[in-house]
Short mmCIF file of N, CA and C in Angstrom, two decimals:
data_model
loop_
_atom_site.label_atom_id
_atom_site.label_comp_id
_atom_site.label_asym_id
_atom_site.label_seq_id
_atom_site.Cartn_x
_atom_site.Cartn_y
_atom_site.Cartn_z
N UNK W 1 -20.00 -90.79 10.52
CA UNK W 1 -19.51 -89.72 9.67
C UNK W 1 -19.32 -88.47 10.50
N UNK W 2 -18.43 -87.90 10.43
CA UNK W 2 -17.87 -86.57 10.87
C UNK W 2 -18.17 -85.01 9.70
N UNK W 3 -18.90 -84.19 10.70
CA UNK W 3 -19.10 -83.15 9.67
C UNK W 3 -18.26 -81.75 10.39
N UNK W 4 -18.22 -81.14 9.14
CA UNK W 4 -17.53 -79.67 9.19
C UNK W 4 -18.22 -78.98 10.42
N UNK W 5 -19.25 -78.93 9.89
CA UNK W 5 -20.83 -78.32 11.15
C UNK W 5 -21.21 -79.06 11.85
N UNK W 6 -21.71 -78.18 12.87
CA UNK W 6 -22.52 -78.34 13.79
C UNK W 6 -23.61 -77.75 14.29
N UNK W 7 -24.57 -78.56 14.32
CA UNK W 7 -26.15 -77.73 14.80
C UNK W 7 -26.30 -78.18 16.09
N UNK W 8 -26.11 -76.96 17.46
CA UNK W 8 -26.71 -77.58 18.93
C UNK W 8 -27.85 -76.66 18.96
N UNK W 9 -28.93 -77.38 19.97
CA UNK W 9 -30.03 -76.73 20.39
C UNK W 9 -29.93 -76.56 21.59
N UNK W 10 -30.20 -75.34 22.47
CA UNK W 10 -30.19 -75.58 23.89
C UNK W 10 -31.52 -74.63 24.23
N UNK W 11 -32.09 -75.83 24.94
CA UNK W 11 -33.41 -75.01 25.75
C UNK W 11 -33.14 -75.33 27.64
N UNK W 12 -34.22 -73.68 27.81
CA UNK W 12 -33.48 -73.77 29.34
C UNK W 12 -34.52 -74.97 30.16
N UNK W 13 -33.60 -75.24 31.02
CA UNK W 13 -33.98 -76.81 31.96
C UNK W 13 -35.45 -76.72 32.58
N UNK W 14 -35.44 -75.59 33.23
CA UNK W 14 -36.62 -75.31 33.72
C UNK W 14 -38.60 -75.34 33.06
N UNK W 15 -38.41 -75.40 31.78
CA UNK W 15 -39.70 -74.88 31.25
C UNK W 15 -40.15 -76.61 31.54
N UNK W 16 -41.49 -76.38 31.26
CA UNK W 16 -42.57 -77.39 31.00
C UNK W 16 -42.18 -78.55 29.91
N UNK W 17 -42.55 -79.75 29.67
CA UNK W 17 -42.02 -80.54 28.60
C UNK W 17 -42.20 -80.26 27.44
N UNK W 18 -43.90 -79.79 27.61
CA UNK W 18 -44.37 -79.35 26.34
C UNK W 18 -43.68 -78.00 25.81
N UNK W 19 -43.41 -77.49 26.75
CA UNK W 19 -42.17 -75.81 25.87
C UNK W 19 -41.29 -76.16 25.36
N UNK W 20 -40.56 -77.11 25.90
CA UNK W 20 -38.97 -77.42 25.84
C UNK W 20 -39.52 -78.07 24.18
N UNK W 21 -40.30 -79.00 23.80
CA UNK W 21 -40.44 -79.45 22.94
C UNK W 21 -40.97 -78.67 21.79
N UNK W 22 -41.85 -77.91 21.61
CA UNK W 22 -42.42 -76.49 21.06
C UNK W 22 -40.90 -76.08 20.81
N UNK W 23 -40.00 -75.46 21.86
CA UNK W 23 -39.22 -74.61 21.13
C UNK W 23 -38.03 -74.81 20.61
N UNK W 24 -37.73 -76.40 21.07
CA UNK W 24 -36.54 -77.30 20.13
C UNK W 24 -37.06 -76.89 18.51
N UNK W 25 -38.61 -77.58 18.81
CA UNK W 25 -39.08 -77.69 17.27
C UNK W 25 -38.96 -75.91 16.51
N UNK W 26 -39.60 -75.20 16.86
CA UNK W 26 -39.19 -73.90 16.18
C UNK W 26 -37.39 -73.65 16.08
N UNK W 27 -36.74 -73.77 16.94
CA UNK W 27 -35.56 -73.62 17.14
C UNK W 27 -34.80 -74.04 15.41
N UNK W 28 -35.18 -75.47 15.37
CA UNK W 28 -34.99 -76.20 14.09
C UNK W 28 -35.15 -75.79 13.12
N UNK W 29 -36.54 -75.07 13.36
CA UNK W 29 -36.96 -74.93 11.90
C UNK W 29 -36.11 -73.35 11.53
N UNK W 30 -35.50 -72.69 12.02
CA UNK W 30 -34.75 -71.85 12.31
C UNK W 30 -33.58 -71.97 11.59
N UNK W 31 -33.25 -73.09 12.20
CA UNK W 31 -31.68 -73.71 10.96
C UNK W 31 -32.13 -74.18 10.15
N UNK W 32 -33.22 -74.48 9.96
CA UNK W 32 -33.66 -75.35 8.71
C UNK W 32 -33.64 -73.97 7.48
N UNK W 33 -34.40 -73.06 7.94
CA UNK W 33 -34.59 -71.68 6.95
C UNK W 33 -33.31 -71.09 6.68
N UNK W 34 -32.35 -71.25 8.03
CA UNK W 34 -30.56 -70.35 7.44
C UNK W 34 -30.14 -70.95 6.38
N UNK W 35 -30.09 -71.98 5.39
CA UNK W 35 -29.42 -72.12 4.09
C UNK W 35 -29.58 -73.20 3.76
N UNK W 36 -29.23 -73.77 2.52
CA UNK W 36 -29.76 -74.79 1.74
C UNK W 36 -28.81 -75.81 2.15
N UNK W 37 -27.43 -75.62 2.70
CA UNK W 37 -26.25 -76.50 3.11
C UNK W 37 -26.96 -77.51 3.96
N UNK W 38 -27.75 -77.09 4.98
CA UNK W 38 -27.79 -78.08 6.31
C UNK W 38 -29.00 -78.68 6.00
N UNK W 39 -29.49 -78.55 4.64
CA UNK W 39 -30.45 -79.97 3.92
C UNK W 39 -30.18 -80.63 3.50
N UNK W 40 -30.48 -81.81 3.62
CA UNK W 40 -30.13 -83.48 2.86
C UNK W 40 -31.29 -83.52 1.81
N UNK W 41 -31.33 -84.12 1.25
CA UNK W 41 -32.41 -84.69 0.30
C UNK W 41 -33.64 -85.32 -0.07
N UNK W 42 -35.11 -84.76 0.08
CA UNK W 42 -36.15 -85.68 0.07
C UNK W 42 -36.13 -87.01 0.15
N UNK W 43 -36.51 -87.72 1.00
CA UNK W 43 -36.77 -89.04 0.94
C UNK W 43 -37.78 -89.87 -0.17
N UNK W 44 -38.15 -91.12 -0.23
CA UNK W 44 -39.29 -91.72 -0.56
C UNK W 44 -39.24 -93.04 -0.53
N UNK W 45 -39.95 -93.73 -0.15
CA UNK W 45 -40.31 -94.78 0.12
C UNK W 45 -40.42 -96.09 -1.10
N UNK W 46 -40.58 -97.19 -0.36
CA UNK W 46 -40.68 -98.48 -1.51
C UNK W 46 -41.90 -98.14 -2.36
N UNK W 47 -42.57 -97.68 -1.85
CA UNK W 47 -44.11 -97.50 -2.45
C UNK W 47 -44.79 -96.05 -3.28
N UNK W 48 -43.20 -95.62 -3.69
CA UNK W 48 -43.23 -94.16 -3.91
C UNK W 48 -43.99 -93.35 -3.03
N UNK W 49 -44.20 -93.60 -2.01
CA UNK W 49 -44.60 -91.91 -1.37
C UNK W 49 -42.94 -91.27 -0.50
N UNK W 50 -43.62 -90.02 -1.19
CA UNK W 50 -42.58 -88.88 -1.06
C UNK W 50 -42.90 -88.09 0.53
N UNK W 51 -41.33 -88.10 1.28
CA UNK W 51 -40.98 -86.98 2.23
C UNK W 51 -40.30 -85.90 2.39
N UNK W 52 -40.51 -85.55 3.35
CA UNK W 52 -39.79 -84.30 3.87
C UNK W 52 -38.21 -84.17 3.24
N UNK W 53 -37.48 -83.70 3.38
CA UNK W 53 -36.34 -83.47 3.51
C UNK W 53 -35.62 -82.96 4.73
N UNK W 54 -34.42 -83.74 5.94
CA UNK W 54 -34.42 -83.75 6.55
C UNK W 54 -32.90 -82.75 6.96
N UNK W 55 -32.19 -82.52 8.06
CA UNK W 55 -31.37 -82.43 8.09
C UNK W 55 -30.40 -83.03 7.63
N UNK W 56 -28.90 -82.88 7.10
CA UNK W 56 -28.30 -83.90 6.17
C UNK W 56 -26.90 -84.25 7.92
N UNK W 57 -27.41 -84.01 8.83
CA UNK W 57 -26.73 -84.12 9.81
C UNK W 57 -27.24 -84.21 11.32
N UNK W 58 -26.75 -84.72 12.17
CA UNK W 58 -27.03 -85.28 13.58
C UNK W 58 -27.25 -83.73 14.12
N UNK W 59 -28.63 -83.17 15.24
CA UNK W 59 -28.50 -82.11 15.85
C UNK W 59 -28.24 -82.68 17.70
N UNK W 60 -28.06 -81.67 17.83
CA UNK W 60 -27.56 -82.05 19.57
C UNK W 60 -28.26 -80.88 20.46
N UNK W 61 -28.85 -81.87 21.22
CA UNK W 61 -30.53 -80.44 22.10
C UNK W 61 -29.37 -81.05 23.24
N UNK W 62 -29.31 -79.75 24.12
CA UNK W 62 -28.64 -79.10 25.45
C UNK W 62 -29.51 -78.07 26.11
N UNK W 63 -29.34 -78.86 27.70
CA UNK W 63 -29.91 -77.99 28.85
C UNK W 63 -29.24 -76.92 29.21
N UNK W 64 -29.61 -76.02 29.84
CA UNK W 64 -29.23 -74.65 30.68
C UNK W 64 -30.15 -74.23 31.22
N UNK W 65 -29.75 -73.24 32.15
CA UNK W 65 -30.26 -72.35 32.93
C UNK W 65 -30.05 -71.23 32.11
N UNK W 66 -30.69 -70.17 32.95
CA UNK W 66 -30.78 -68.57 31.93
C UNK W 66 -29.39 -67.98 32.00
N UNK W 67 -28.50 -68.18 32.78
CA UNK W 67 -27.03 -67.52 32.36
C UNK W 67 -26.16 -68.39 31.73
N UNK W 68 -26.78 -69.38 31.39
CA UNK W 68 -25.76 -70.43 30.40
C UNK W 68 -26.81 -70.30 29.28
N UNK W 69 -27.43 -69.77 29.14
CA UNK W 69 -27.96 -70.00 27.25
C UNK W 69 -27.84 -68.26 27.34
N UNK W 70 -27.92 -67.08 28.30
CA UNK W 70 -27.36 -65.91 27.84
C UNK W 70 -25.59 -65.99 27.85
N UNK W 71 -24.75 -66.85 27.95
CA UNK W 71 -23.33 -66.88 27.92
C UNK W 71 -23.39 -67.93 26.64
N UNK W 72 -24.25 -68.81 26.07
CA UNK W 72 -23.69 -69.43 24.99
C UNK W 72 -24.56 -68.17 23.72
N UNK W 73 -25.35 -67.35 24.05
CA UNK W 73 -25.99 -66.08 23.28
C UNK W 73 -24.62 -65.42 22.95
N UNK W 74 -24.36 -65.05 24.09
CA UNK W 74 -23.09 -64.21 23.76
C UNK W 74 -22.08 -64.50 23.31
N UNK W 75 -21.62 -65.75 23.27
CA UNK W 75 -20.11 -66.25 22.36
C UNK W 75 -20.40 -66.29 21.53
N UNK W 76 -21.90 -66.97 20.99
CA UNK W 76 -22.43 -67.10 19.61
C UNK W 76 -22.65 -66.17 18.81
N UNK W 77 -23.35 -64.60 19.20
CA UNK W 77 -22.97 -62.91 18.72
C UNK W 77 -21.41 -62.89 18.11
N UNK W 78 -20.47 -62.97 19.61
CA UNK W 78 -19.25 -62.98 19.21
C UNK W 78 -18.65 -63.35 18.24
N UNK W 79 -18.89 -64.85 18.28
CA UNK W 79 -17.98 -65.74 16.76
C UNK W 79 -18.78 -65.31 15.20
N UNK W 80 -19.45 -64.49 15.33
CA UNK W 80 -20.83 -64.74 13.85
C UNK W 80 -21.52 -66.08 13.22
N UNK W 81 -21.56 -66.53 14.69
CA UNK W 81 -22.46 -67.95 14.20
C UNK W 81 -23.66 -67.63 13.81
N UNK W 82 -25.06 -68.23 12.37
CA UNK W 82 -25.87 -67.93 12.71
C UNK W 82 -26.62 -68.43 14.04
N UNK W 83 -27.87 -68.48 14.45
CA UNK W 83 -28.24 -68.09 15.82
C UNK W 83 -30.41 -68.29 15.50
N UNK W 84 -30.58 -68.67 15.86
CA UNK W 84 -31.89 -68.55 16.22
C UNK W 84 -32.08 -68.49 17.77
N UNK W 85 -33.38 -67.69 18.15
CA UNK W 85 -33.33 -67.53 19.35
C UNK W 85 -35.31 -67.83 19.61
N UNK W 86 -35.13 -68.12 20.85
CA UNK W 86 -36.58 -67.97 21.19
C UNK W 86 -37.05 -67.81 22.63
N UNK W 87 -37.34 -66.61 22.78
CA UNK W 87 -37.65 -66.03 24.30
C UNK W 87 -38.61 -65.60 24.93
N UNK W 88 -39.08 -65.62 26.16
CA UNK W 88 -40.24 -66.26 27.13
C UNK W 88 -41.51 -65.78 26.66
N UNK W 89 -41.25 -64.29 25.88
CA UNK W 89 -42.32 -63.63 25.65
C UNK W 89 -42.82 -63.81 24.37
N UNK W 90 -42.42 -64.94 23.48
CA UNK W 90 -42.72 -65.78 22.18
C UNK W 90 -43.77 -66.29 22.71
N UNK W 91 -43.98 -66.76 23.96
CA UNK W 91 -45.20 -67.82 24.59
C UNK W 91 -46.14 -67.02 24.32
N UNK W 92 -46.38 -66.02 24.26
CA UNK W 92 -47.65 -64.98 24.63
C UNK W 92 -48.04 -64.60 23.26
N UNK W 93 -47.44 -64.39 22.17
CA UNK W 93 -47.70 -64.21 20.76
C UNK W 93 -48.52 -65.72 20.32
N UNK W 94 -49.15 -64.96 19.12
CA UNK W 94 -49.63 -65.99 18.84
C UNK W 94 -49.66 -66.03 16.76
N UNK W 95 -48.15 -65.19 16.67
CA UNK W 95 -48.24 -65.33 15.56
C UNK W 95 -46.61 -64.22 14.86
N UNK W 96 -46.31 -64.84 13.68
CA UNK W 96 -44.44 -64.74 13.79
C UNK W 96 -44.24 -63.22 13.38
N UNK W 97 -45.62 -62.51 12.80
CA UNK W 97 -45.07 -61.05 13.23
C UNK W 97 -45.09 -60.32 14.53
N UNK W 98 -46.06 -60.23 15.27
CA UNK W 98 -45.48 -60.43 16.74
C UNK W 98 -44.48 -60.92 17.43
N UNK W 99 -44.16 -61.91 17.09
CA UNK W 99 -43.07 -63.00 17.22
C UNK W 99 -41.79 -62.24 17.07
N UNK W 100 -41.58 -61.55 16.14
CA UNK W 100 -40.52 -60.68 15.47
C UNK W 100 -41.02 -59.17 16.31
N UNK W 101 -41.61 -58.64 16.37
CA UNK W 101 -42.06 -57.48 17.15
C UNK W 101 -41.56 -57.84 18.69
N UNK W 102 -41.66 -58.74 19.27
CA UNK W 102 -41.48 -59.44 20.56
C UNK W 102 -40.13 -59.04 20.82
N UNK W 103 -39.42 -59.41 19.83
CA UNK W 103 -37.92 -59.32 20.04
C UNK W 103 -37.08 -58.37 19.61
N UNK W 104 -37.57 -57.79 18.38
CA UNK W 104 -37.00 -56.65 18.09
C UNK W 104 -37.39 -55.66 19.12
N UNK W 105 -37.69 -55.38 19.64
CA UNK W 105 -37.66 -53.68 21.11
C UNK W 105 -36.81 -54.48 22.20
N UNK W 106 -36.15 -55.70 22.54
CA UNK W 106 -35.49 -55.69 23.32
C UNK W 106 -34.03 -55.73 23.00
N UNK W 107 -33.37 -55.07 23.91
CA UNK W 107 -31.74 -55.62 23.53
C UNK W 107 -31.18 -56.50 23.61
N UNK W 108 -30.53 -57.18 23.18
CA UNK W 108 -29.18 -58.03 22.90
C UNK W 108 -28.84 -59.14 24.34
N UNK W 109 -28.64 -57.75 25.06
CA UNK W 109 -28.70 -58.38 26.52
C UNK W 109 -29.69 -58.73 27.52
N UNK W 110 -30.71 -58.02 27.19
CA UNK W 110 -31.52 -58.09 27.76
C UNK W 110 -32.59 -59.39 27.74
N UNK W 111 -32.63 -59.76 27.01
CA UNK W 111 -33.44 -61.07 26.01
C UNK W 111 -33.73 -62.00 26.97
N UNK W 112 -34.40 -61.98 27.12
CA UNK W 112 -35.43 -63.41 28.14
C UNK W 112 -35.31 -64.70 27.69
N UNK W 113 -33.97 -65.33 27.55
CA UNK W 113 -33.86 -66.25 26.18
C UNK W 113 -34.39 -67.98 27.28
N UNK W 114 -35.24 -68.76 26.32
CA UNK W 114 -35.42 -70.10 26.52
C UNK W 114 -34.89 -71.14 25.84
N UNK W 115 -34.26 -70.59 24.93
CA UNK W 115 -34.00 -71.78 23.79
C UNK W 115 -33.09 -70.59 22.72
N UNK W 116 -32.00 -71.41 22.15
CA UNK W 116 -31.15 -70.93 20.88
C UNK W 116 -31.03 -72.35 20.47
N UNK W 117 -30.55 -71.82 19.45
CA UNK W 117 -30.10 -73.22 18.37
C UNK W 117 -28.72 -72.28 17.70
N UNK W 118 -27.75 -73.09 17.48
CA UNK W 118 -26.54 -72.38 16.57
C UNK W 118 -25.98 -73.50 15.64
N UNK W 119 -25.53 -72.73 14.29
CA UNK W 119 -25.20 -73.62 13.12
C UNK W 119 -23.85 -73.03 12.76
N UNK W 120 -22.91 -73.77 12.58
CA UNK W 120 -21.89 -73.45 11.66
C UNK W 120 -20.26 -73.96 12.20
N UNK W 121 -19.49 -73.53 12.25
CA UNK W 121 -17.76 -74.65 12.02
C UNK W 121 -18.33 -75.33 13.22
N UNK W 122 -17.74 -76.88 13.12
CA UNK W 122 -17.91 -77.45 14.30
C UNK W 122 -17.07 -77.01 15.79
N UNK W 123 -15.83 -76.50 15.51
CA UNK W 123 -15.48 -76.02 16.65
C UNK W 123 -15.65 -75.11 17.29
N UNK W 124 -16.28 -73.93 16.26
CA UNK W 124 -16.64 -72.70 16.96
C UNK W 124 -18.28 -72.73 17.77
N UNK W 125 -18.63 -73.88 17.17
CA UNK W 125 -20.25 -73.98 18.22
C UNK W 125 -20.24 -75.06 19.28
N UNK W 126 -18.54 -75.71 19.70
CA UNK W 126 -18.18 -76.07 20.45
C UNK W 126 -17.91 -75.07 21.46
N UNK W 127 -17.22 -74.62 20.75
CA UNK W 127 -16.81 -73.26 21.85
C UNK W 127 -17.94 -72.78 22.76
N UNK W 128 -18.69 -72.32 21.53
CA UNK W 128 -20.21 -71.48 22.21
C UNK W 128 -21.10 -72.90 23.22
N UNK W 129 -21.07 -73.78 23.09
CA UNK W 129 -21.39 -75.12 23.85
C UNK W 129 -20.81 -75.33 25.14
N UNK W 130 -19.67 -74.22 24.96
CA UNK W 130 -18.82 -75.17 26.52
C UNK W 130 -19.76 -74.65 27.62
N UNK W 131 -19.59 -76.19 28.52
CA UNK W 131 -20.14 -76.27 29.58
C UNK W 131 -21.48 -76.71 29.95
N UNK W 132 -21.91 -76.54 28.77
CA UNK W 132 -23.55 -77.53 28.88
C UNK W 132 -23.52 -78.76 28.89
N UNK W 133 -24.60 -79.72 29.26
CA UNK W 133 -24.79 -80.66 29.31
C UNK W 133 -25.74 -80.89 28.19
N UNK W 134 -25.57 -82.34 27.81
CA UNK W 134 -26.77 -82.60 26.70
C UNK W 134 -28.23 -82.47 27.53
N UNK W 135 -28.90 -82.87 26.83
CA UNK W 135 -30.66 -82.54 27.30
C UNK W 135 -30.54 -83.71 27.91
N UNK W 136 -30.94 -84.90 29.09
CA UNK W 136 -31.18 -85.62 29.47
C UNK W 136 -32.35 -86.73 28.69
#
């Protein structure tokens, strides 16, 4: 199946496994909170137990370095994709008002970014995609 949207994740190549994985997962939950569209429908089982509700679509995690996730930052500003972001100095917080304090005093450009995730037309988060590679 082919969708309108698209959700990519890109964390930078360099971090630890355990980061890269930490901040896919926040990254997600990121698009998961931007709108009710990019949810599918509780699951449940033969045995009635009830799950989660998942994405109603395929996501795609992509590597970079720090001037390819600040150049897919910046097309993504550009086009008004939404955008989650998560940057180096998130590691050091240990909690999402900090978390939000962390990032709000820096600028735009300035952003120490490890990881974005972007949601919305499939071609325009193509766009913001060019040139990455998937995550290995």
């Amino acid at each position: 199946m082919r969708f309108d949207t698209k959700i990519g994740i890109v964390v930078r190549a360099d971090l630890a496994v355990w980061q890269k994985l930490n901040v896919t997962a926040f990254l997600a939950s990121g698009v998961a909170g931007g709108g009710p569209e990019v949810m599918g429908e509780p699951y449940a089982d033969g045995s009635g137990n009830h799950y989660l509700a998942m994405f109603r679509q395929p996501v795609l995690v992509y590597a970079a370095d720090g001037p390819g996730l600040a150049a897919a930052h910046a097309r993504a500003l550009a086009r008004g994709l939404e955008v989650a972001l998560y940057t180096e100095e998130l590691f050091k917080t240990d909690n999402d008002e900090d978390n939000r304090a962390a990032v709000r005093v820096v600028p735009s450009d300035e952003l120490c970014l490890v990881g974005l995730a972007v949601h919305g037309p499939r071609n325009g988060v193509d766009k913001v995609l060019k040139g990455l590679a998937l995550h290995p």
